[in-house]
mmCIF file of C-alpha atoms in Angstrom:
data_model
loop_
_atom_site.group_PDB
_atom_site.id
_atom_site.type_symbol
_atom_site.label_atom_id
_atom_site.label_comp_id
_atom_site.label_asym_id
_atom_site.label_seq_id
_atom_site.Cartn_x
_atom_site.Cartn_y
_atom_site.Cartn_z
ATOM 1 C CA MET T 1057 -11.949 5.687 1.773
ATOM 2 C CA ARG T 1058 -9.648 3.454 3.724
ATOM 3 C CA ALA T 1059 -6.795 1.738 2.013
ATOM 4 C CA LEU T 1060 -4.143 -0.474 3.409
ATOM 5 C CA ARG T 1061 -0.461 -0.291 3.296
ATOM 6 C CA GLY T 1062 -0.459 -3.431 1.430
ATOM 7 C CA VAL T 1063 -2.263 -1.220 -0.677
ATOM 8 C CA ALA T 1064 -0.070 1.269 -0.035
ATOM 9 C CA LEU T 1065 2.629 -1.116 -0.956
ATOM 10 C CA MET T 1066 0.276 -3.078 -3.043
ATOM 11 C CA MET T 1067 -0.975 -0.257 -5.140
ATOM 12 C CA ALA T 1068 2.322 0.997 -6.409
ATOM 13 C CA ALA T 1069 2.281 -2.403 -7.851
ATOM 14 C CA CYS T 1070 -0.386 -1.612 -10.389
ATOM 15 C CA ALA T 1071 2.264 -0.414 -12.801
ATOM 16 C CA ALA T 1072 5.014 -2.861 -11.876
ATOM 17 C CA ALA T 1073 6.205 -5.111 -9.106
ATOM 18 C CA ILE T 1074 8.012 -3.357 -6.303
ATOM 19 C CA ASP T 1075 11.689 -4.154 -6.098
ATOM 20 C CA PRO T 1076 13.332 -4.896 -2.778
ATOM 21 C CA ALA T 1077 14.918 -1.884 -1.118
ATOM 22 C CA PRO T 1078 18.497 -1.375 -2.252
ATOM 23 C CA ALA T 1079 21.286 -1.160 0.270
ATOM 24 C CA GLN T 1080 21.562 2.367 1.642
ATOM 25 C CA ASP T 1081 24.199 4.410 3.402
ATOM 26 C CA ALA T 1082 23.857 7.521 5.533
ATOM 27 C CA ALA T 1083 25.252 9.950 2.975
ATOM 28 C CA THR T 1084 22.925 8.683 0.233
ATOM 29 C CA LEU T 1085 19.872 8.835 2.488
ATOM 30 C CA LYS T 1086 20.605 12.410 3.545
ATOM 31 C CA LYS T 1087 20.647 13.425 -0.110
ATOM 32 C CA GLN T 1088 17.538 11.451 -1.092
ATOM 33 C CA MET T 1089 15.187 12.307 1.757
ATOM 34 C CA PRO T 1090 14.509 16.061 1.299
ATOM 35 C CA GLY T 1091 11.072 16.544 -0.229
ATOM 36 C CA GLN T 1092 7.426 15.878 0.599
ATOM 37 C CA TRP T 1093 6.494 12.639 2.302
ATOM 38 C CA GLU T 1094 3.300 11.055 3.582
ATOM 39 C CA LEU T 1095 3.352 9.619 7.106
ATOM 40 C CA SER T 1096 0.415 7.314 7.698
ATOM 41 C CA THR T 1097 -1.012 4.370 9.545
ATOM 42 C CA THR T 1098 -0.804 1.118 7.628
ATOM 43 C CA GLU T 1099 -4.488 1.495 6.649
ATOM 44 C CA ARG T 1100 -3.907 5.083 5.442
ATOM 45 C CA ASN T 1101 -6.989 6.127 7.361
ATOM 46 C CA LYS T 1102 -4.808 8.699 9.146
ATOM 47 C CA THR T 1103 -2.257 10.613 7.136
ATOM 48 C CA CYS T 1104 0.140 13.513 7.597
ATOM 49 C CA VAL T 1105 2.263 15.407 5.037
ATOM 50 C CA ILE T 1106 5.805 16.149 6.132
ATOM 51 C CA THR T 1107 8.297 18.226 4.171
ATOM 52 C CA LEU T 1108 11.873 17.243 4.878
ATOM 53 C CA LYS T 1109 14.547 19.856 4.233
ATOM 54 C CA GLY T 1110 18.317 19.742 3.852
ATOM 55 C CA ASP T 1111 19.003 22.699 6.152
ATOM 56 C CA ALA T 1112 20.646 21.895 9.455
ATOM 57 C CA LYS T 1113 18.643 22.396 12.646
ATOM 58 C CA GLY T 1114 20.119 21.630 16.041
ATOM 59 C CA GLN T 1115 21.089 17.970 16.058
ATOM 60 C CA GLY T 1116 19.389 17.221 12.746
ATOM 61 C CA PHE T 1117 17.720 18.808 9.730
ATOM 62 C CA LYS T 1118 14.658 21.005 9.328
ATOM 63 C CA LEU T 1119 11.192 19.715 8.549
ATOM 64 C CA GLU T 1120 7.677 21.082 8.278
ATOM 65 C CA LEU T 1121 4.490 19.314 9.290
ATOM 66 C CA GLU T 1122 1.130 20.298 7.800
ATOM 67 C CA PRO T 1123 -1.253 21.667 10.488
ATOM 68 C CA ALA T 1124 -3.525 18.600 10.404
ATOM 69 C CA CYS T 1125 -0.680 16.278 11.486
ATOM 70 C CA LYS T 1126 -1.073 16.836 15.214
ATOM 71 C CA THR T 1127 -4.727 15.908 15.096
ATOM 72 C CA ALA T 1128 -4.337 12.910 12.774
ATOM 73 C CA LEU T 1129 -1.223 11.545 14.431
ATOM 74 C CA PRO T 1130 -0.817 13.135 17.911
ATOM 75 C CA PHE T 1131 2.778 11.885 18.431
ATOM 76 C CA THR T 1132 3.927 14.183 15.613
ATOM 77 C CA LYS T 1133 3.602 17.168 17.946
ATOM 78 C CA ASP T 1134 6.960 16.145 19.408
ATOM 79 C CA ILE T 1135 8.776 16.006 16.069
ATOM 80 C CA VAL T 1136 11.011 19.011 15.423
ATOM 81 C CA ALA T 1137 13.733 17.633 13.122
ATOM 82 C CA TRP T 1138 14.863 14.625 11.133
ATOM 83 C CA ASN T 1139 18.201 12.845 10.794
ATOM 84 C CA VAL T 1140 19.855 9.663 9.618
ATOM 85 C CA ARG T 1141 21.259 7.309 12.233
ATOM 86 C CA GLY T 1142 23.596 4.436 11.546
ATOM 87 C CA LEU T 1143 23.650 3.429 7.900
ATOM 88 C CA ASP T 1144 19.959 3.253 7.107
ATOM 89 C CA ILE T 1145 17.704 4.614 9.850
ATOM 90 C CA VAL T 1146 15.654 7.727 9.152
ATOM 91 C CA ARG T 1147 14.848 9.277 12.533
ATOM 92 C CA PHE T 1148 12.176 11.821 13.367
ATOM 93 C CA GLN T 1149 13.405 13.362 16.605
ATOM 94 C CA ASP T 1150 12.371 15.712 19.367
ATOM 95 C CA ALA T 1151 14.080 18.896 20.546
ATOM 96 C CA THR T 1152 16.686 16.917 22.534
ATOM 97 C CA GLY T 1153 17.608 14.729 19.574
ATOM 98 C CA GLU T 1154 15.792 11.674 20.973
ATOM 99 C CA ALA T 1155 13.849 9.471 18.582
ATOM 100 C CA VAL T 1156 10.112 10.019 18.272
ATOM 101 C CA ILE T 1157 10.027 7.295 15.627
ATOM 102 C CA ASP T 1158 12.693 5.522 13.561
ATOM 103 C CA PHE T 1159 12.117 4.277 10.010
ATOM 104 C CA THR T 1160 13.879 1.698 7.900
ATOM 105 C CA GLU T 1161 13.351 1.116 4.181
ATOM 106 C CA VAL T 1162 11.334 -2.036 3.554
ATOM 107 C CA GLU T 1163 10.611 -1.512 -0.125
ATOM 108 C CA ALA T 1164 12.144 0.890 -2.623
ATOM 109 C CA GLY T 1165 11.023 4.326 -1.411
ATOM 110 C CA ILE T 1166 8.791 2.946 1.339
ATOM 111 C CA PHE T 1167 9.841 3.138 4.990
ATOM 112 C CA GLU T 1168 8.312 1.460 8.028
ATOM 113 C CA GLY T 1169 8.502 2.504 11.664
ATOM 114 C CA LEU T 1170 7.134 1.080 14.890
ATOM 115 C CA ARG T 1171 5.872 2.935 17.975
ATOM 116 C CA GLN T 1172 5.497 0.634 20.935
ATOM 117 C CA GLY T 1173 1.891 0.347 22.046
ATOM 118 C CA GLU T 1174 0.617 2.051 18.891
ATOM 119 C CA GLY T 1175 1.684 -0.016 15.921
ATOM 120 C CA VAL T 1176 3.393 0.353 12.575
ATOM 121 C CA TYR T 1177 3.539 3.596 10.543
ATOM 122 C CA ILE T 1178 4.473 4.043 6.905
ATOM 123 C CA LEU T 1179 6.544 6.804 5.355
ATOM 124 C CA GLN T 1180 6.543 7.169 1.578
ATOM 125 C CA ASP T 1181 6.922 9.769 -1.140
ATOM 126 C CA LEU T 1182 3.790 11.935 -1.187
ATOM 127 C CA ALA T 1183 3.187 11.779 -4.950
ATOM 128 C CA ALA T 1184 3.653 7.990 -4.979
ATOM 129 C CA ALA T 1185 1.315 7.552 -2.011
ATOM 130 C CA ARG T 1186 -1.452 9.538 -3.676
ATOM 131 C CA SER T 1187 -0.986 7.640 -6.927
ATOM 132 C CA MET T 1188 -1.238 4.383 -4.977
ATOM 133 C CA ALA T 1189 -4.491 5.461 -3.327
ATOM 134 C CA LYS T 1190 -5.951 6.398 -6.683
ATOM 135 C CA SER T 1191 -4.976 3.005 -8.122
ATOM 136 C CA MET T 1192 -6.627 1.232 -5.198
ATOM 137 C CA ASP T 1193 -9.802 3.265 -5.572
ATOM 138 C CA GLN T 1194 -9.989 2.274 -9.258
ATOM 139 C CA MET T 1195 -10.207 -1.400 -8.244
ATOM 140 C CA ILE T 1196 -13.329 -0.897 -6.156
ATOM 141 C CA GLY T 1197 -16.595 -1.882 -7.813
ATOM 142 C CA ASP T 1198 -18.162 -4.470 -10.118
ATOM 143 C CA TRP T 1199 -16.163 -6.889 -12.232
ATOM 144 C CA SER T 1200 -16.984 -9.660 -14.677
ATOM 145 C CA MET T 1201 -15.073 -12.917 -15.079
ATOM 146 C CA VAL T 1202 -15.000 -14.263 -18.628
ATOM 147 C CA ARG T 1203 -13.308 -17.109 -20.469
ATOM 148 C CA GLY T 1204 -10.825 -16.494 -23.243
ATOM 149 C CA ASN T 1205 -13.657 -16.658 -25.819
ATOM 150 C CA GLY T 1206 -15.458 -13.827 -24.022
ATOM 151 C CA GLN T 1207 -18.121 -15.989 -22.391
ATOM 152 C CA PRO T 1208 -19.158 -14.493 -19.010
ATOM 153 C CA VAL T 1209 -18.881 -16.992 -16.168
ATOM 154 C CA CYS T 1210 -19.276 -14.886 -13.033
ATOM 155 C CA GLY T 1211 -19.823 -11.394 -11.658
ATOM 156 C CA LEU T 1212 -18.168 -10.109 -8.502
ATOM 157 C CA THR T 1213 -17.798 -6.925 -6.488
ATOM 158 C CA LEU T 1214 -14.510 -5.782 -4.958
ATOM 159 C CA THR T 1215 -15.129 -3.589 -1.917
ATOM 160 C CA ASN T 1216 -12.986 -1.396 0.334
ATOM 161 C CA THR T 1217 -14.436 -3.002 3.456
ATOM 162 C CA GLU T 1218 -11.576 -4.283 5.597
ATOM 163 C CA ALA T 1219 -11.430 -8.010 6.210
ATOM 164 C CA GLY T 1220 -8.244 -8.109 8.306
ATOM 165 C CA ALA T 1221 -4.663 -9.081 7.429
ATOM 166 C CA ASP T 1222 -4.397 -6.326 4.791
ATOM 167 C CA ASN T 1223 -7.409 -7.772 2.873
ATOM 168 C CA PHE T 1224 -10.784 -6.463 1.728
ATOM 169 C CA GLN T 1225 -14.141 -8.153 1.243
ATOM 170 C CA VAL T 1226 -15.232 -9.494 -2.160
ATOM 171 C CA PHE T 1227 -18.700 -10.754 -3.051
ATOM 172 C CA LEU T 1228 -19.749 -13.116 -5.836
ATOM 173 C CA LYS T 1229 -22.948 -12.464 -7.716
ATOM 174 C CA PRO T 1230 -25.530 -15.239 -8.319
ATOM 175 C CA LYS T 1231 -25.218 -17.833 -11.103
ATOM 176 C CA CYS T 1232 -21.427 -18.173 -11.224
ATOM 177 C CA ASP T 1233 -19.642 -20.991 -13.039
ATOM 178 C CA ALA T 1234 -19.432 -24.064 -10.782
ATOM 179 C CA ALA T 1235 -15.641 -23.926 -10.426
ATOM 180 C CA ILE T 1236 -15.729 -20.272 -9.364
ATOM 181 C CA ALA T 1237 -18.682 -20.813 -7.028
ATOM 182 C CA GLN T 1238 -16.777 -23.676 -5.395
ATOM 183 C CA PHE T 1239 -13.696 -21.494 -4.984
ATOM 184 C CA ASN T 1240 -15.988 -18.820 -3.507
ATOM 185 C CA PRO T 1241 -13.513 -15.991 -2.792
ATOM 186 C CA THR T 1242 -14.355 -13.845 0.204
ATOM 187 C CA GLN T 1243 -11.328 -11.515 0.348
ATOM 188 C CA TRP T 1244 -9.039 -9.697 -2.090
ATOM 189 C CA ARG T 1245 -6.019 -7.440 -2.150
ATOM 190 C CA LEU T 1246 -3.489 -5.898 -4.545
ATOM 191 C CA GLU T 1247 -0.002 -7.323 -4.169
ATOM 192 C CA ARG T 1248 3.051 -6.788 -6.372
ATOM 193 C CA GLY T 1249 1.136 -6.016 -9.515
ATOM 194 C CA GLN T 1250 -1.515 -8.684 -9.027
ATOM 195 C CA ILE T 1251 -5.117 -8.938 -7.858
ATOM 196 C CA LEU T 1252 -5.317 -11.756 -5.336
ATOM 197 C CA LEU T 1253 -8.667 -13.429 -4.666
ATOM 198 C CA MET T 1254 -8.733 -15.622 -1.543
ATOM 199 C CA SER T 1255 -11.204 -18.176 -0.247
ATOM 200 C CA LYS T 1256 -12.003 -19.022 3.354
ATOM 201 C CA SER T 1257 -9.857 -22.139 3.046
ATOM 202 C CA GLY T 1258 -6.825 -20.022 2.150
ATOM 203 C CA GLU T 1259 -6.749 -20.878 -1.556
ATOM 204 C CA ALA T 1260 -5.649 -17.923 -3.704
ATOM 205 C CA TRP T 1261 -6.135 -17.058 -7.371
ATOM 206 C CA GLN T 1262 -3.769 -14.505 -8.901
ATOM 207 C CA PHE T 1263 -4.589 -12.149 -11.775
ATOM 208 C CA GLU T 1264 -2.111 -9.944 -13.668
ATOM 209 C CA ALA T 1265 -2.887 -6.950 -15.888
ATOM 210 C CA ASP T 1266 -2.181 -7.531 -19.576
ATOM 211 C CA ASP T 1267 -1.710 -5.180 -22.521
ATOM 212 C CA ASN T 1268 -5.467 -5.045 -23.152
ATOM 213 C CA ALA T 1269 -6.326 -3.407 -19.797
ATOM 214 C CA GLN T 1270 -7.758 -6.652 -18.466
ATOM 215 C CA TRP T 1271 -6.608 -9.018 -15.745
ATOM 216 C CA ARG T 1272 -5.731 -12.633 -16.644
ATOM 217 C CA ARG T 1273 -5.409 -15.464 -14.140
ATOM 218 C CA VAL T 1274 -1.827 -16.746 -13.811
ATOM 219 C CA PRO T 1275 -0.287 -19.057 -14.588
ATOM 220 C CA ASP T 1276 -1.978 -18.789 -17.999
ATOM 221 C CA THR T 1277 -3.825 -21.774 -19.479
ATOM 222 C CA ALA T 1278 -5.348 -22.789 -22.795
ATOM 223 C CA ASP T 1279 -8.720 -21.680 -21.449
ATOM 224 C CA PRO T 1280 -7.822 -18.445 -19.607
ATOM 225 C CA LEU T 1281 -9.925 -16.787 -16.939
ATOM 226 C CA ILE T 1282 -10.096 -13.013 -17.321
ATOM 227 C CA MET T 1283 -11.372 -10.245 -15.026
ATOM 228 C CA LEU T 1284 -12.918 -7.170 -16.721
ATOM 229 C CA ARG T 1285 -13.913 -3.940 -14.988
ATOM 230 C CA GLN T 1286 -17.589 -3.143 -15.451
#
């Protein structure tokens, strides 16, 4: 099941909003990086587990790539070590010390790197990445929109079908309340702890999880709109 980085970024957000990445320095990064990481495309349709170690190797530090990496992400065959360059660049390098790909932290614990002609890749803690994917998967399926008094006003289905720009397709069921039918969302995504529903015109409705395991439209009103998982 494909999930986006915004997922990837987005999904960590199910528990709380992601804070901006704190300022880093080389010494701190070298201490923080050892451990298991997931390297992936932004869609997470191709992933690779890399174990970074603190032991010196040549011009950098040791790492291990799981066997499937070279098939999923062919450029990883050239990676033999990792290092920190400058104040905040995590470099995966080849046997000569040259960069295969450089990463910078864009969110707390989430790094982004670009390979010319290929695109953007994401590096994040393995456990966090898998938790994010699980959170995303839990959003897929049928939902009901109700008013604060519990009256159902619409049914909708969130899918994992990509709709571009880090979004997925959403479908309304028949006989929705007029206001919701007029809004007519066609795309959705998770972003910083919120479900975003978006119409073709670019209008967006935001829903936040509350203490009752339901999602309320924000800002809140006297007659709230609530999304419930079916």
